[in-house]
Amino acid sequence: MPQRSAPNISTRSFVYSTIMSTPIHHIIHNNTFWLSPQRCLYWEEAQALIVSDLHLGKTGHFRRQGIAVPQAVYKEDLQCLFSQIQYYKPKQLIIVGDLFHSKENRELDLFIRWRNDIPQVDVHLVKGNHDILKNEWYSNANIGISQEQLCIDQFIFTHEATAANCTGNNQSYIFSGHIHPGVSIHGLGRQSLTFPCYFFGEWYAVLPAFSKFTGVKVMHKSKGDHVFAIVNQSVMKV
């Protein structure tokens, strides 16, 4: 793994002294999570790659509706995920919801071939609101599923973090997705740009959407929150 560092980067200007092009780490409950510029986390102690909101098959779904979206977008997402698996060499892949976008289409056949190329990786999906395929399909694809949440040690993985499960009534830390978090960075004038981000609150985290074919919802940082923007294929703390 790359050498750990904790850069202090000002976010009040579009000129930054340091932008990391390699993963940077974040510690939660004495566990190390590496934040990748490719919108996924590597959990070092569990040897697990964690992703959210891939929305595979979305481009095919749009094309069936008569909206011209190139299939290259879908293929690039699969290739990017494959490259992250090659880089981190995880034993398991945890997906916190919305692996697929809608009903089965031809793009899912490509996913099956992709899945067959990584038989050594255990894949587990916590179902999201877009994961509407029948359970038999996931079983045939060698994907384990959880309906609402997956608990591993002192961590909970769920698609959508709610007020009820983020109040700190237990000692578990929650990883979620669903809202496609983003952060606005303001320059010296009135200009601002919005980027996807990793959001870490006191009791829960929201992961960026892995698919680039998504929008973002701007998160508002409070005292004690940690936010890492993904800027030009780099990760930086804001």
CSV table of C-alpha atoms in Angstrom, one decimal:
chain,number,residue,atom,x,y,z
A,1,MET,CA,0.0,0.0,0.0
A,2,PRO,CA,1.1,3.6,-0.5
A,3,GLN,CA,2.7,5.5,2.3
A,4,ARG,CA,0.2,7.1,4.6
A,5,SER,CA,0.0,10.8,4.8
A,6,ALA,CA,-2.2,13.5,6.2
A,7,PRO,CA,-2.0,16.5,3.9
A,8,ASN,CA,-3.4,19.9,5.1
A,9,ILE,CA,-5.0,21.3,2.0
A,10,SER,CA,-6.8,24.7,1.8
A,11,THR,CA,-10.2,24.5,0.0
A,12,ARG,CA,-10.7,28.3,-0.3
A,13,SER,CA,-9.0,28.6,-3.7
A,14,PHE,CA,-8.8,26.6,-6.8
A,15,VAL,CA,-5.0,26.6,-6.5
A,16,TYR,CA,-4.0,23.7,-4.2
A,17,SER,CA,-0.5,23.1,-2.9
A,18,THR,CA,-1.0,19.3,-2.8
A,19,ILE,CA,-3.4,17.0,-4.5
A,20,MET,CA,-3.0,13.3,-3.9
A,21,SER,CA,-3.1,11.1,-7.0
A,22,THR,CA,-2.9,7.9,-4.9
A,23,PRO,CA,-5.3,6.6,-2.2
A,24,ILE,CA,-5.3,8.3,1.2
A,25,HIS,CA,-6.3,6.7,4.4
A,26,HIS,CA,-9.0,7.3,7.0
A,27,ILE,CA,-9.2,5.6,10.4
A,28,ILE,CA,-12.5,4.4,11.9
A,29,HIS,CA,-12.6,2.3,15.1
A,30,ASN,CA,-8.9,1.6,14.7
A,31,ASN,CA,-9.5,0.2,11.2
A,32,THR,CA,-7.8,1.6,8.1
A,33,PHE,CA,-9.9,2.5,5.1
A,34,TRP,CA,-8.1,3.6,1.9
A,35,LEU,CA,-10.0,6.2,-0.2
A,36,SER,CA,-9.4,5.6,-3.9
A,37,PRO,CA,-9.7,8.3,-6.5
A,38,GLN,CA,-11.8,5.7,-8.4
A,39,ARG,CA,-14.7,6.1,-5.9
A,40,CYS,CA,-14.3,3.0,-3.8
A,41,LEU,CA,-12.9,2.2,-0.3
A,42,TYR,CA,-10.4,-0.5,0.6
A,43,TRP,CA,-10.8,-1.9,4.1
A,44,GLU,CA,-7.4,-3.1,5.0
A,45,GLU,CA,-8.1,-5.3,8.0
A,46,ALA,CA,-10.9,-7.2,6.2
A,47,GLN,CA,-9.2,-7.2,2.8
A,48,ALA,CA,-12.5,-5.9,1.4
A,49,LEU,CA,-13.2,-3.5,-1.4
A,50,ILE,CA,-16.4,-1.4,-0.7
A,51,VAL,CA,-18.4,0.3,-3.4
A,52,SER,CA,-21.8,1.8,-3.8
A,53,ASP,CA,-24.3,2.8,-6.6
A,54,LEU,CA,-22.7,1.2,-9.7
A,55,HIS,CA,-26.1,1.3,-11.5
A,56,LEU,CA,-24.9,-1.3,-14.0
A,57,GLY,CA,-27.3,-1.6,-16.9
A,58,LYS,CA,-28.4,2.0,-16.7
A,59,THR,CA,-27.1,2.9,-20.1
A,60,GLY,CA,-28.9,-0.1,-21.6
A,61,HIS,CA,-32.1,0.9,-19.8
A,62,PHE,CA,-31.9,4.4,-21.2
A,63,ARG,CA,-31.3,3.1,-24.7
A,64,ARG,CA,-34.4,1.0,-24.5
A,65,GLN,CA,-36.3,4.2,-23.7
A,66,GLY,CA,-35.0,5.8,-26.9
A,67,ILE,CA,-32.3,7.9,-25.1
A,68,ALA,CA,-28.9,7.6,-26.9
A,69,VAL,CA,-26.3,6.7,-24.3
A,70,PRO,CA,-23.1,5.0,-25.5
A,71,GLN,CA,-22.5,1.5,-24.0
A,72,ALA,CA,-18.8,2.6,-23.6
A,73,VAL,CA,-19.9,4.3,-20.3
A,74,TYR,CA,-21.0,0.9,-18.9
A,75,LYS,CA,-17.9,-0.9,-20.1
A,76,GLU,CA,-15.6,1.8,-18.6
A,77,ASP,CA,-17.2,1.4,-15.2
A,78,LEU,CA,-16.7,-2.4,-15.3
A,79,GLN,CA,-13.1,-2.0,-16.4
A,80,CYS,CA,-12.5,0.6,-13.7
A,81,LEU,CA,-13.8,-1.8,-11.0
A,82,PHE,CA,-11.7,-4.6,-12.4
A,83,SER,CA,-8.6,-2.4,-12.2
A,84,GLN,CA,-9.3,-1.6,-8.6
A,85,ILE,CA,-9.6,-5.3,-7.8
A,86,GLN,CA,-6.3,-5.9,-9.5
A,87,TYR,CA,-4.7,-3.1,-7.6
A,88,TYR,CA,-6.0,-4.0,-4.1
A,89,LYS,CA,-6.4,-7.7,-4.5
A,90,PRO,CA,-9.3,-8.0,-2.1
A,91,LYS,CA,-10.8,-11.2,-0.8
A,92,GLN,CA,-14.3,-9.7,-0.9
A,93,LEU,CA,-16.3,-7.1,-2.6
A,94,ILE,CA,-19.0,-5.4,-0.6
A,95,ILE,CA,-21.6,-3.4,-2.5
A,96,VAL,CA,-23.8,-1.1,-0.5
A,97,GLY,CA,-26.7,-1.0,-2.8
A,98,ASP,CA,-27.8,-0.3,-6.4
A,99,LEU,CA,-25.5,-2.7,-8.1
A,100,PHE,CA,-27.9,-2.7,-11.0
A,101,HIS,CA,-30.2,0.0,-12.2
A,102,SER,CA,-33.4,-1.8,-13.3
A,103,LYS,CA,-34.6,-4.9,-15.0
A,104,GLU,CA,-32.4,-7.4,-16.8
A,105,ASN,CA,-31.0,-6.3,-20.2
A,106,ARG,CA,-28.1,-7.3,-22.5
A,107,GLU,CA,-25.6,-5.4,-20.4
A,108,LEU,CA,-26.1,-7.8,-17.6
A,109,ASP,CA,-24.8,-10.6,-19.8
A,110,LEU,CA,-21.5,-8.7,-20.0
A,111,PHE,CA,-21.5,-8.4,-16.3
A,112,ILE,CA,-21.8,-12.2,-15.9
A,113,ARG,CA,-18.7,-12.6,-18.1
A,114,TRP,CA,-17.0,-10.0,-16.0
A,115,ARG,CA,-18.0,-11.8,-12.8
A,116,ASN,CA,-16.6,-15.1,-14.1
A,117,ASP,CA,-13.2,-13.4,-14.5
A,118,ILE,CA,-12.9,-12.8,-10.7
A,119,PRO,CA,-14.1,-16.1,-9.2
A,120,GLN,CA,-11.6,-15.7,-6.3
A,121,VAL,CA,-13.4,-12.6,-5.0
A,122,ASP,CA,-16.5,-13.1,-2.8
A,123,VAL,CA,-19.1,-10.6,-3.9
A,124,HIS,CA,-21.8,-9.5,-1.4
A,125,LEU,CA,-24.6,-7.1,-2.2
A,126,VAL,CA,-26.8,-5.2,0.3
A,127,LYS,CA,-29.8,-4.5,-1.8
A,128,GLY,CA,-30.7,-1.0,-2.8
A,129,ASN,CA,-33.9,0.5,-4.2
A,130,HIS,CA,-32.8,-0.2,-7.7
A,131,ASP,CA,-31.8,-3.8,-7.1
A,132,ILE,CA,-35.1,-5.4,-8.3
A,133,LEU,CA,-33.8,-8.6,-10.0
A,134,LYS,CA,-35.0,-11.9,-8.6
A,135,ASN,CA,-32.9,-13.5,-6.0
A,136,GLU,CA,-32.2,-16.5,-8.3
A,137,TRP,CA,-30.4,-14.2,-10.7
A,138,TYR,CA,-27.9,-13.1,-8.0
A,139,SER,CA,-27.4,-16.7,-6.9
A,140,ASN,CA,-26.6,-17.7,-10.4
A,141,ALA,CA,-24.1,-14.8,-10.6
A,142,ASN,CA,-22.5,-16.0,-7.4
A,143,ILE,CA,-23.5,-12.9,-5.5
A,144,GLY,CA,-24.5,-13.1,-1.9
A,145,ILE,CA,-27.3,-10.8,-0.9
A,146,SER,CA,-28.6,-9.0,2.2
A,147,GLN,CA,-32.0,-7.4,2.1
A,148,GLU,CA,-31.4,-4.4,4.5
A,149,GLN,CA,-28.0,-4.5,6.1
A,150,LEU,CA,-24.8,-6.5,6.5
A,151,CYS,CA,-23.0,-6.5,9.8
A,152,ILE,CA,-19.2,-7.3,10.0
A,153,ASP,CA,-17.5,-6.8,13.3
A,154,GLN,CA,-18.2,-3.2,14.5
A,155,PHE,CA,-19.4,-2.0,11.1
A,156,ILE,CA,-22.8,-2.0,9.4
A,157,PHE,CA,-23.3,-1.8,5.6
A,158,THR,CA,-26.7,-0.5,4.4
A,159,HIS,CA,-27.8,1.2,1.2
A,160,GLU,CA,-29.5,4.2,2.9
A,161,ALA,CA,-28.4,5.7,6.3
A,162,THR,CA,-31.5,7.0,8.2
A,163,ALA,CA,-31.9,9.1,11.3
A,164,ALA,CA,-33.0,5.9,13.2
A,165,ASN,CA,-29.8,4.0,12.6
A,166,CYS,CA,-27.4,6.9,12.8
A,167,THR,CA,-28.2,8.3,16.3
A,168,GLY,CA,-25.2,6.6,18.0
A,169,ASN,CA,-27.3,4.3,20.1
A,170,ASN,CA,-24.9,1.5,19.4
A,171,GLN,CA,-21.2,1.3,18.8
A,172,SER,CA,-21.3,0.3,15.2
A,173,TYR,CA,-20.3,2.6,12.4
A,174,ILE,CA,-22.5,2.6,9.3
A,175,PHE,CA,-21.4,2.7,5.7
A,176,SER,CA,-24.1,3.8,3.2
A,177,GLY,CA,-24.6,5.1,-0.3
A,178,HIS,CA,-27.8,6.0,-2.1
A,179,ILE,CA,-27.6,9.8,-2.3
A,180,HIS,CA,-24.5,10.2,-4.4
A,181,PRO,CA,-22.7,12.8,-2.2
A,182,GLY,CA,-20.9,15.8,-3.5
A,183,VAL,CA,-19.2,18.9,-2.1
A,184,SER,CA,-19.0,22.4,-3.5
A,185,ILE,CA,-15.6,24.1,-3.4
A,186,HIS,CA,-15.6,27.9,-3.6
A,187,GLY,CA,-12.9,30.0,-5.1
A,188,LEU,CA,-11.7,33.5,-4.2
A,189,GLY,CA,-14.5,35.0,-6.2
A,190,ARG,CA,-18.1,33.8,-6.5
A,191,GLN,CA,-17.1,30.8,-8.6
A,192,SER,CA,-17.6,27.3,-7.3
A,193,LEU,CA,-17.3,23.8,-8.6
A,194,THR,CA,-19.0,20.6,-7.3
A,195,PHE,CA,-17.3,17.3,-7.0
A,196,PRO,CA,-18.2,13.8,-5.8
A,197,CYS,CA,-17.0,13.1,-2.4
A,198,TYR,CA,-16.6,10.7,0.6
A,199,PHE,CA,-18.5,11.9,3.6
A,200,PHE,CA,-17.7,10.7,7.1
A,201,GLY,CA,-20.0,11.8,9.9
A,202,GLU,CA,-19.7,10.8,13.5
A,203,TRP,CA,-21.7,7.6,13.2
A,204,TYR,CA,-22.0,7.0,9.5
A,205,ALA,CA,-20.4,7.4,6.1
A,206,VAL,CA,-21.8,8.1,2.7
A,207,LEU,CA,-19.8,6.7,-0.2
A,208,PRO,CA,-19.7,8.4,-3.6
A,209,ALA,CA,-21.5,6.7,-6.5
A,210,PHE,CA,-19.1,4.5,-8.3
A,211,SER,CA,-20.8,5.1,-11.6
A,212,LYS,CA,-19.8,8.3,-13.3
A,213,PHE,CA,-23.2,8.3,-15.0
A,214,THR,CA,-24.9,9.8,-12.0
A,215,GLY,CA,-25.5,13.2,-10.5
A,216,VAL,CA,-24.5,14.4,-7.0
A,217,LYS,CA,-26.2,15.8,-3.9
A,218,VAL,CA,-24.3,18.5,-2.1
A,219,MET,CA,-23.5,17.6,1.5
A,220,HIS,CA,-23.3,20.2,4.2
A,221,LYS,CA,-20.3,19.7,6.5
A,222,SER,CA,-20.8,20.1,10.2
A,223,LYS,CA,-18.2,20.2,13.0
A,224,GLY,CA,-16.5,16.9,13.4
A,225,ASP,CA,-17.4,15.7,9.8
A,226,HIS,CA,-14.7,14.6,7.4
A,227,VAL,CA,-15.1,15.2,3.7
A,228,PHE,CA,-12.8,14.1,0.9
A,229,ALA,CA,-13.4,15.5,-2.6
A,230,ILE,CA,-12.6,13.5,-5.7
A,231,VAL,CA,-11.0,16.0,-8.0
A,232,ASN,CA,-9.4,15.2,-11.4
A,233,GLN,CA,-8.8,11.5,-10.4
A,234,SER,CA,-7.3,12.6,-7.1
A,235,VAL,CA,-8.6,12.6,-3.5
A,236,MET,CA,-8.2,15.6,-1.3
A,237,LYS,CA,-9.5,16.5,2.2
A,238,VAL,CA,-11.8,19.6,2.3
